[in-house]
Amino acid sequence: MKLALTGIVAAATLAMAGTGYAQDYPFRDITTAVVWGAGGGTDTINRMIMAEMEKELPVSINVINQTGGVAGSNGMVYVMNQPDDGYTLVGLSESNVTAAVQGGWDKKFDYWYPFIVGGSPDLISVGKDSPYNTLQELVDAAKADPGSIPAAASGAGSIHHLNLLAIEKGADASFKFVPYKGSAPGQEAALAGEVALVVTSLAEQAPLILGGELKPLATLTPEKAMIGDMEIPSAFDIYDGLDAYLPLKQAIGFAVHNSAPDDVKAALGAAFEKAIAGETVAKWAADNYYDVGGQYGEEAQKLFSGLESNFAYTLQDLGNAKVDPASLGIEKP
């Protein structure tokens, strides 16, 4: 009888342990693999939001960088190949929605269950010693010698690359695109004179602009921008045709496998909601020229689906899509 009772207690204990295992996510540290380089916008945002989410979770979140591939595909493939148990997240941005049409991988973006922290408008800027003081001067030089002026805009298929392509199309100019593994190395290349111009976000460029290292020529949105007491004009005021391709907006954050268990999504969602509503995030966004998003799950998937359609068919229209978006099941916007 005693042996039987012991067996029942042991079985009950195992059952409770099994139940606890399912309910207690996370019970070990989480890793977030950022697909773009250290120091760029996606990396910076992920390190900030993960630090805030850690405060709401019983574990640490370690941020690493898995760069390279087409439109950040190396990092996405890396996380895709990890278990969908919520212990490996992918730090990504709107630029990753072009990976499939550029041949980086063969999946639609709904493979992910995303969380959007926010974004910042893109600028086209030059180094402090550049002879160009206006966007018109830069474009005129590009027209005079097509393909001769090197331009940095992160990796192929990034939002910065798409914005560069849109400027070329709208202004009827041609630059020499030089891809880098993220915004930070692209900006460093502009500072070093390796490239004549760089297209990255206001948030990423702000310290360099305020420090006098970069000269901003124009925003790539219909709105002008203010940084310090400096007004940055809009490229839309110069070229009428830009509204056919721009603006293309950022959506930076992270994601878990869409196939992850519901309790994983719920735990991450609860921590994300508390973090995004906190004073730290609000102050960080204001100080760093970001607009806060806060969407996640189905709402964020819907936003990314729209970005995927717009970006994929924009690339196709600009002649830079290697794969027909329709063949991937991406609907035309």
Short mmCIF file of C-alpha atoms in Angstrom, two decimals:
data_model
loop_
_atom_site.label_atom_id
_atom_site.label_comp_id
_atom_site.label_asym_id
_atom_site.label_seq_id
_atom_site.Cartn_x
_atom_site.Cartn_y
_atom_site.Cartn_z
CA MET A 1 0.00 0.00 0.00
CA LYS A 2 2.83 2.33 0.92
CA LEU A 3 4.57 1.61 -2.38
CA ALA A 4 1.37 2.27 -4.28
CA LEU A 5 0.84 5.56 -2.47
CA THR A 6 4.42 6.57 -3.18
CA GLY A 7 3.86 5.85 -6.86
CA ILE A 8 0.72 7.97 -6.91
CA VAL A 9 2.53 10.88 -5.22
CA ALA A 10 5.42 10.58 -7.67
CA ALA A 11 3.05 10.55 -10.64
CA ALA A 12 1.21 13.57 -9.29
CA THR A 13 4.48 15.38 -8.74
CA LEU A 14 5.56 14.67 -12.33
CA ALA A 15 2.20 15.86 -13.62
CA MET A 16 2.48 19.08 -11.64
CA ALA A 17 6.05 19.55 -12.88
CA GLY A 18 4.88 19.05 -16.44
CA THR A 19 2.11 21.58 -15.96
CA GLY A 20 4.52 24.03 -14.34
CA TYR A 21 6.93 23.64 -17.24
CA ALA A 22 4.25 24.73 -19.68
CA GLN A 23 3.13 27.68 -17.52
CA ASP A 24 6.47 28.97 -16.35
CA TYR A 25 7.94 30.38 -19.57
CA PRO A 26 10.52 31.74 -19.44
CA PHE A 27 12.54 29.67 -17.02
CA ARG A 28 15.95 30.21 -18.67
CA ASP A 29 17.66 33.11 -20.43
CA ILE A 30 16.44 34.33 -23.81
CA THR A 31 18.65 35.29 -26.76
CA THR A 32 17.74 37.94 -29.32
CA ALA A 33 19.67 37.70 -32.59
CA VAL A 34 19.66 41.07 -34.36
CA VAL A 35 19.97 40.71 -38.12
CA TRP A 36 21.70 44.08 -38.63
CA GLY A 37 25.05 45.31 -37.31
CA ALA A 38 25.93 46.55 -33.83
CA GLY A 39 25.30 50.26 -33.31
CA GLY A 40 22.59 50.59 -35.96
CA GLY A 41 18.96 51.47 -35.33
CA THR A 42 17.63 47.92 -35.10
CA ASP A 43 20.44 46.89 -32.76
CA THR A 44 20.05 49.96 -30.55
CA ILE A 45 16.28 49.61 -30.26
CA ASN A 46 16.51 45.92 -29.43
CA ARG A 47 19.10 46.45 -26.72
CA MET A 48 16.93 49.18 -25.19
CA ILE A 49 13.62 47.30 -25.28
CA MET A 50 15.15 44.00 -24.13
CA ALA A 51 16.66 45.77 -21.11
CA GLU A 52 13.19 47.09 -20.23
CA MET A 53 11.47 43.75 -20.83
CA GLU A 54 14.01 42.03 -18.58
CA LYS A 55 12.53 44.01 -15.70
CA GLU A 56 9.20 42.26 -16.29
CA LEU A 57 10.62 38.73 -16.71
CA PRO A 58 12.44 36.36 -14.32
CA VAL A 59 15.34 35.83 -16.76
CA SER A 60 17.95 37.78 -18.70
CA ILE A 61 17.75 38.57 -22.42
CA ASN A 62 21.06 38.43 -24.25
CA VAL A 63 21.38 40.39 -27.49
CA ILE A 64 23.75 39.18 -30.22
CA ASN A 65 24.24 40.10 -33.88
CA GLN A 66 23.79 37.68 -36.78
CA THR A 67 24.42 39.84 -39.84
CA GLY A 68 24.79 39.25 -43.55
CA GLY A 69 22.81 37.67 -46.32
CA VAL A 70 20.22 39.38 -48.47
CA ALA A 71 18.06 41.86 -46.51
CA GLY A 72 19.13 40.37 -43.19
CA SER A 73 18.35 36.83 -44.26
CA ASN A 74 21.29 35.26 -42.40
CA GLY A 75 19.89 36.31 -39.04
CA MET A 76 16.36 35.24 -39.92
CA VAL A 77 17.53 31.84 -41.14
CA TYR A 78 19.58 31.42 -37.96
CA VAL A 79 16.55 32.03 -35.74
CA MET A 80 14.26 30.01 -38.02
CA ASN A 81 16.54 27.01 -37.41
CA GLN A 82 16.23 27.35 -33.62
CA PRO A 83 13.37 25.69 -31.71
CA ASP A 84 10.12 27.69 -31.72
CA ASP A 85 10.04 27.67 -27.90
CA GLY A 86 10.50 31.42 -27.46
CA TYR A 87 14.10 31.26 -26.26
CA THR A 88 15.56 32.67 -29.48
CA LEU A 89 14.01 35.88 -30.81
CA VAL A 90 14.99 37.74 -33.96
CA GLY A 91 15.69 41.48 -33.89
CA LEU A 92 14.48 42.87 -37.19
CA SER A 93 13.08 45.79 -39.12
CA GLU A 94 10.79 46.58 -42.02
CA SER A 95 13.75 46.07 -44.37
CA ASN A 96 13.62 42.32 -43.79
CA VAL A 97 10.32 42.00 -45.64
CA THR A 98 12.25 42.14 -48.93
CA ALA A 99 14.43 39.10 -48.19
CA ALA A 100 12.13 36.72 -50.07
CA VAL A 101 11.76 38.75 -53.28
CA GLN A 102 15.52 39.20 -53.35
CA GLY A 103 16.19 35.49 -52.99
CA GLY A 104 17.44 35.58 -49.40
CA TRP A 105 14.91 32.99 -48.24
CA ASP A 106 11.66 31.51 -49.50
CA LYS A 107 9.08 32.50 -46.90
CA LYS A 108 6.54 35.27 -46.48
CA PHE A 109 6.96 37.51 -43.47
CA ASP A 110 3.97 35.95 -41.72
CA TYR A 111 6.43 33.26 -40.62
CA TRP A 112 7.02 35.63 -37.67
CA TYR A 113 4.93 36.92 -34.77
CA PRO A 114 6.33 40.47 -34.55
CA PHE A 115 6.56 43.26 -31.97
CA ILE A 116 7.03 46.82 -33.28
CA VAL A 117 8.87 49.30 -31.05
CA GLY A 118 8.89 52.21 -33.52
CA GLY A 119 10.80 53.95 -36.28
CA SER A 120 12.46 57.13 -37.53
CA PRO A 121 12.37 58.93 -40.91
CA ASP A 122 15.22 58.48 -43.40
CA LEU A 123 17.67 61.20 -44.40
CA ILE A 124 20.16 61.55 -47.23
CA SER A 125 23.36 63.09 -45.89
CA VAL A 126 26.99 63.68 -46.85
CA GLY A 127 30.24 64.00 -44.91
CA LYS A 128 31.18 67.34 -43.38
CA ASP A 129 33.84 68.01 -46.04
CA SER A 130 31.59 67.13 -48.96
CA PRO A 131 31.39 69.68 -51.79
CA TYR A 132 27.62 69.12 -51.93
CA ASN A 133 25.46 71.39 -49.80
CA THR A 134 22.04 70.60 -51.26
CA LEU A 135 20.32 67.52 -52.63
CA GLN A 136 20.02 69.26 -55.99
CA GLU A 137 23.80 69.69 -56.21
CA LEU A 138 24.32 66.02 -55.39
CA VAL A 139 21.76 64.84 -57.93
CA ASP A 140 23.18 67.12 -60.63
CA ALA A 141 26.62 65.58 -60.07
CA ALA A 142 25.15 62.07 -60.31
CA LYS A 143 23.41 62.96 -63.57
CA ALA A 144 26.61 64.37 -65.00
CA ASP A 145 28.49 61.10 -64.39
CA PRO A 146 25.96 58.28 -63.84
CA GLY A 147 27.02 55.50 -61.47
CA SER A 148 30.20 57.25 -60.36
CA ILE A 149 29.13 58.57 -56.94
CA PRO A 150 29.33 55.86 -54.22
CA ALA A 151 26.36 55.72 -51.85
CA ALA A 152 25.93 53.73 -48.63
CA ALA A 153 22.47 52.53 -47.65
CA SER A 154 22.92 49.45 -45.41
CA GLY A 155 22.31 46.10 -47.10
CA ALA A 156 20.56 45.35 -50.35
CA GLY A 157 16.81 45.50 -49.85
CA SER A 158 16.93 47.53 -46.65
CA ILE A 159 14.56 50.47 -46.34
CA HIS A 160 17.57 52.74 -46.80
CA HIS A 161 18.45 50.97 -50.06
CA LEU A 162 14.84 51.26 -51.25
CA ASN A 163 14.86 54.95 -50.42
CA LEU A 164 18.07 55.38 -52.42
CA LEU A 165 16.48 53.57 -55.37
CA ALA A 166 13.42 55.80 -55.07
CA ILE A 167 15.59 58.93 -55.13
CA GLU A 168 17.31 57.62 -58.26
CA LYS A 169 13.99 56.93 -59.93
CA GLY A 170 12.27 60.14 -58.85
CA ALA A 171 15.23 62.39 -59.66
CA ASP A 172 16.33 60.44 -62.77
CA ALA A 173 19.83 60.00 -61.35
CA SER A 174 22.16 57.02 -60.84
CA PHE A 175 24.47 56.39 -57.88
CA LYS A 176 26.92 53.56 -57.20
CA PHE A 177 25.28 51.55 -54.41
CA VAL A 178 27.75 50.18 -51.83
CA PRO A 179 26.10 47.79 -49.34
CA TYR A 180 27.18 47.60 -45.70
CA LYS A 181 26.19 45.27 -42.86
CA GLY A 182 24.00 47.83 -41.14
CA SER A 183 23.60 51.57 -40.79
CA ALA A 184 26.52 52.22 -38.44
CA PRO A 185 29.25 50.95 -40.82
CA GLY A 186 27.58 52.79 -43.70
CA GLN A 187 27.70 56.04 -41.76
CA GLU A 188 31.31 55.39 -40.78
CA ALA A 189 32.10 54.96 -44.47
CA ALA A 190 30.61 58.39 -45.18
CA LEU A 191 32.68 59.94 -42.40
CA ALA A 192 35.83 58.29 -43.77
CA GLY A 193 35.11 59.43 -47.31
CA GLU A 194 34.71 55.89 -48.63
CA VAL A 195 31.29 56.91 -49.96
CA ALA A 196 29.93 60.30 -50.98
CA LEU A 197 26.55 59.95 -49.30
CA VAL A 198 24.63 57.82 -46.84
CA VAL A 199 20.93 57.06 -46.45
CA THR A 200 19.97 56.07 -42.91
CA SER A 201 17.46 57.29 -40.34
CA LEU A 202 17.33 60.58 -38.48
CA ALA A 203 17.72 58.67 -35.22
CA GLU A 204 20.90 57.00 -36.45
CA GLN A 205 22.39 60.16 -37.92
CA ALA A 206 21.40 62.61 -35.17
CA PRO A 207 24.59 62.39 -33.05
CA LEU A 208 26.77 62.77 -36.14
CA ILE A 209 24.73 65.71 -37.43
CA LEU A 210 24.77 67.45 -34.05
CA GLY A 211 28.51 66.78 -33.84
CA GLY A 212 29.09 68.37 -37.25
CA GLU A 213 30.32 65.14 -38.85
CA LEU A 214 27.43 64.75 -41.32
CA LYS A 215 25.58 67.36 -43.39
CA PRO A 216 21.90 66.44 -43.87
CA LEU A 217 20.64 67.33 -47.35
CA ALA A 218 16.99 66.21 -47.19
CA THR A 219 14.43 64.02 -45.46
CA LEU A 220 12.89 61.28 -47.56
CA THR A 221 9.41 61.94 -46.18
CA PRO A 222 6.96 64.70 -47.09
CA GLU A 223 7.67 66.41 -43.77
CA LYS A 224 10.69 68.53 -42.97
CA ALA A 225 12.67 67.68 -39.83
CA MET A 226 14.19 69.68 -37.02
CA ILE A 227 17.36 68.63 -35.26
CA GLY A 228 18.59 71.10 -32.72
CA ASP A 229 17.98 74.47 -34.36
CA MET A 230 18.61 73.08 -37.86
CA GLU A 231 15.77 72.60 -40.34
CA ILE A 232 16.23 69.76 -42.82
CA PRO A 233 14.24 70.25 -46.06
CA SER A 234 12.09 67.53 -47.60
CA ALA A 235 13.13 65.89 -50.87
CA PHE A 236 9.44 66.00 -51.80
CA ASP A 237 9.75 69.79 -52.16
CA ILE A 238 12.39 69.29 -54.86
CA TYR A 239 11.14 66.30 -56.90
CA ASP A 240 7.45 65.89 -57.73
CA GLY A 241 7.79 62.24 -58.74
CA LEU A 242 8.91 60.97 -55.33
CA ASP A 243 5.39 60.37 -54.06
CA ALA A 244 5.13 57.44 -56.47
CA TYR A 245 7.76 55.58 -54.41
CA LEU A 246 7.99 57.33 -51.05
CA PRO A 247 7.60 57.55 -48.14
CA LEU A 248 8.69 54.10 -46.98
CA LYS A 249 8.34 53.93 -43.20
CA GLN A 250 10.40 52.10 -40.60
CA ALA A 251 8.96 49.43 -38.29
CA ILE A 252 11.74 48.25 -35.98
CA GLY A 253 11.41 45.61 -33.29
CA PHE A 254 11.69 41.87 -32.80
CA ALA A 255 9.77 38.67 -33.42
CA VAL A 256 9.24 35.11 -32.28
CA HIS A 257 8.26 32.17 -34.47
CA ASN A 258 4.57 32.44 -35.32
CA SER A 259 4.37 28.75 -34.43
CA ALA A 260 5.52 29.43 -30.85
CA PRO A 261 3.13 28.29 -28.09
CA ASP A 262 0.41 30.69 -26.96
CA ASP A 263 1.86 30.99 -23.45
CA VAL A 264 5.17 32.17 -24.97
CA LYS A 265 3.42 34.85 -27.02
CA ALA A 266 1.36 35.90 -24.00
CA ALA A 267 4.40 36.22 -21.71
CA LEU A 268 6.37 38.21 -24.27
CA GLY A 269 3.33 40.35 -25.02
CA ALA A 270 2.74 41.19 -21.36
CA ALA A 271 6.38 42.16 -20.83
CA PHE A 272 6.40 44.17 -24.07
CA GLU A 273 3.23 46.09 -23.14
CA LYS A 274 4.66 47.11 -19.78
CA ALA A 275 8.01 48.07 -21.27
CA ILE A 276 6.56 50.09 -24.14
CA ALA A 277 4.27 52.02 -21.76
CA GLY A 278 7.09 52.95 -19.42
CA GLU A 279 8.71 56.35 -19.00
CA THR A 280 12.11 54.96 -20.03
CA VAL A 281 10.91 54.08 -23.53
CA ALA A 282 9.04 57.38 -23.97
CA LYS A 283 12.08 59.41 -22.94
CA TRP A 284 14.43 57.29 -25.03
CA ALA A 285 12.24 57.75 -28.12
CA ALA A 286 12.00 61.51 -27.66
CA ASP A 287 15.73 61.87 -27.06
CA ASN A 288 16.59 59.72 -30.08
CA TYR A 289 14.08 60.98 -32.69
CA TYR A 290 11.88 57.87 -32.75
CA ASP A 291 8.11 57.50 -32.91
CA VAL A 292 6.86 54.75 -30.58
CA GLY A 293 4.75 51.98 -32.14
CA GLY A 294 3.73 49.35 -29.60
CA GLN A 295 1.88 47.00 -31.96
CA TYR A 296 2.41 43.26 -31.69
CA GLY A 297 0.84 39.98 -32.73
CA GLU A 298 -1.92 40.12 -35.33
CA GLU A 299 -1.90 43.93 -35.45
CA ALA A 300 1.83 43.99 -36.16
CA GLN A 301 1.49 41.15 -38.68
CA LYS A 302 -1.07 43.20 -40.58
CA LEU A 303 1.28 46.19 -40.67
CA PHE A 304 4.20 44.06 -41.83
CA SER A 305 2.02 42.43 -44.46
CA GLY A 306 1.28 45.87 -45.90
CA LEU A 307 4.98 46.77 -45.82
CA GLU A 308 5.83 43.47 -47.49
CA SER A 309 3.42 44.18 -50.33
CA ASN A 310 4.57 47.77 -50.78
CA PHE A 311 8.29 47.01 -50.57
CA ALA A 312 8.16 43.87 -52.75
CA TYR A 313 6.27 45.51 -55.57
CA THR A 314 8.29 48.73 -55.26
CA LEU A 315 11.43 46.65 -55.76
CA GLN A 316 9.80 44.95 -58.73
CA ASP A 317 8.79 48.30 -60.25
CA LEU A 318 12.33 49.59 -59.76
CA GLY A 319 13.73 46.49 -61.47
CA ASN A 320 15.44 45.10 -58.35
CA ALA A 321 13.29 42.07 -57.46
CA LYS A 322 14.87 38.70 -58.24
CA VAL A 323 11.71 36.75 -57.40
CA ASP A 324 8.18 37.58 -58.54
CA PRO A 325 6.25 38.62 -55.40
CA ALA A 326 3.13 36.90 -56.74
CA SER A 327 4.98 33.56 -56.81
CA LEU A 328 5.51 33.90 -53.06
CA GLY A 329 1.84 34.64 -52.43
CA ILE A 330 2.49 38.32 -51.74
CA GLU A 331 -0.53 40.33 -52.82
CA LYS A 332 -0.17 43.53 -54.78
CA PRO A 333 -0.93 46.61 -52.66
#
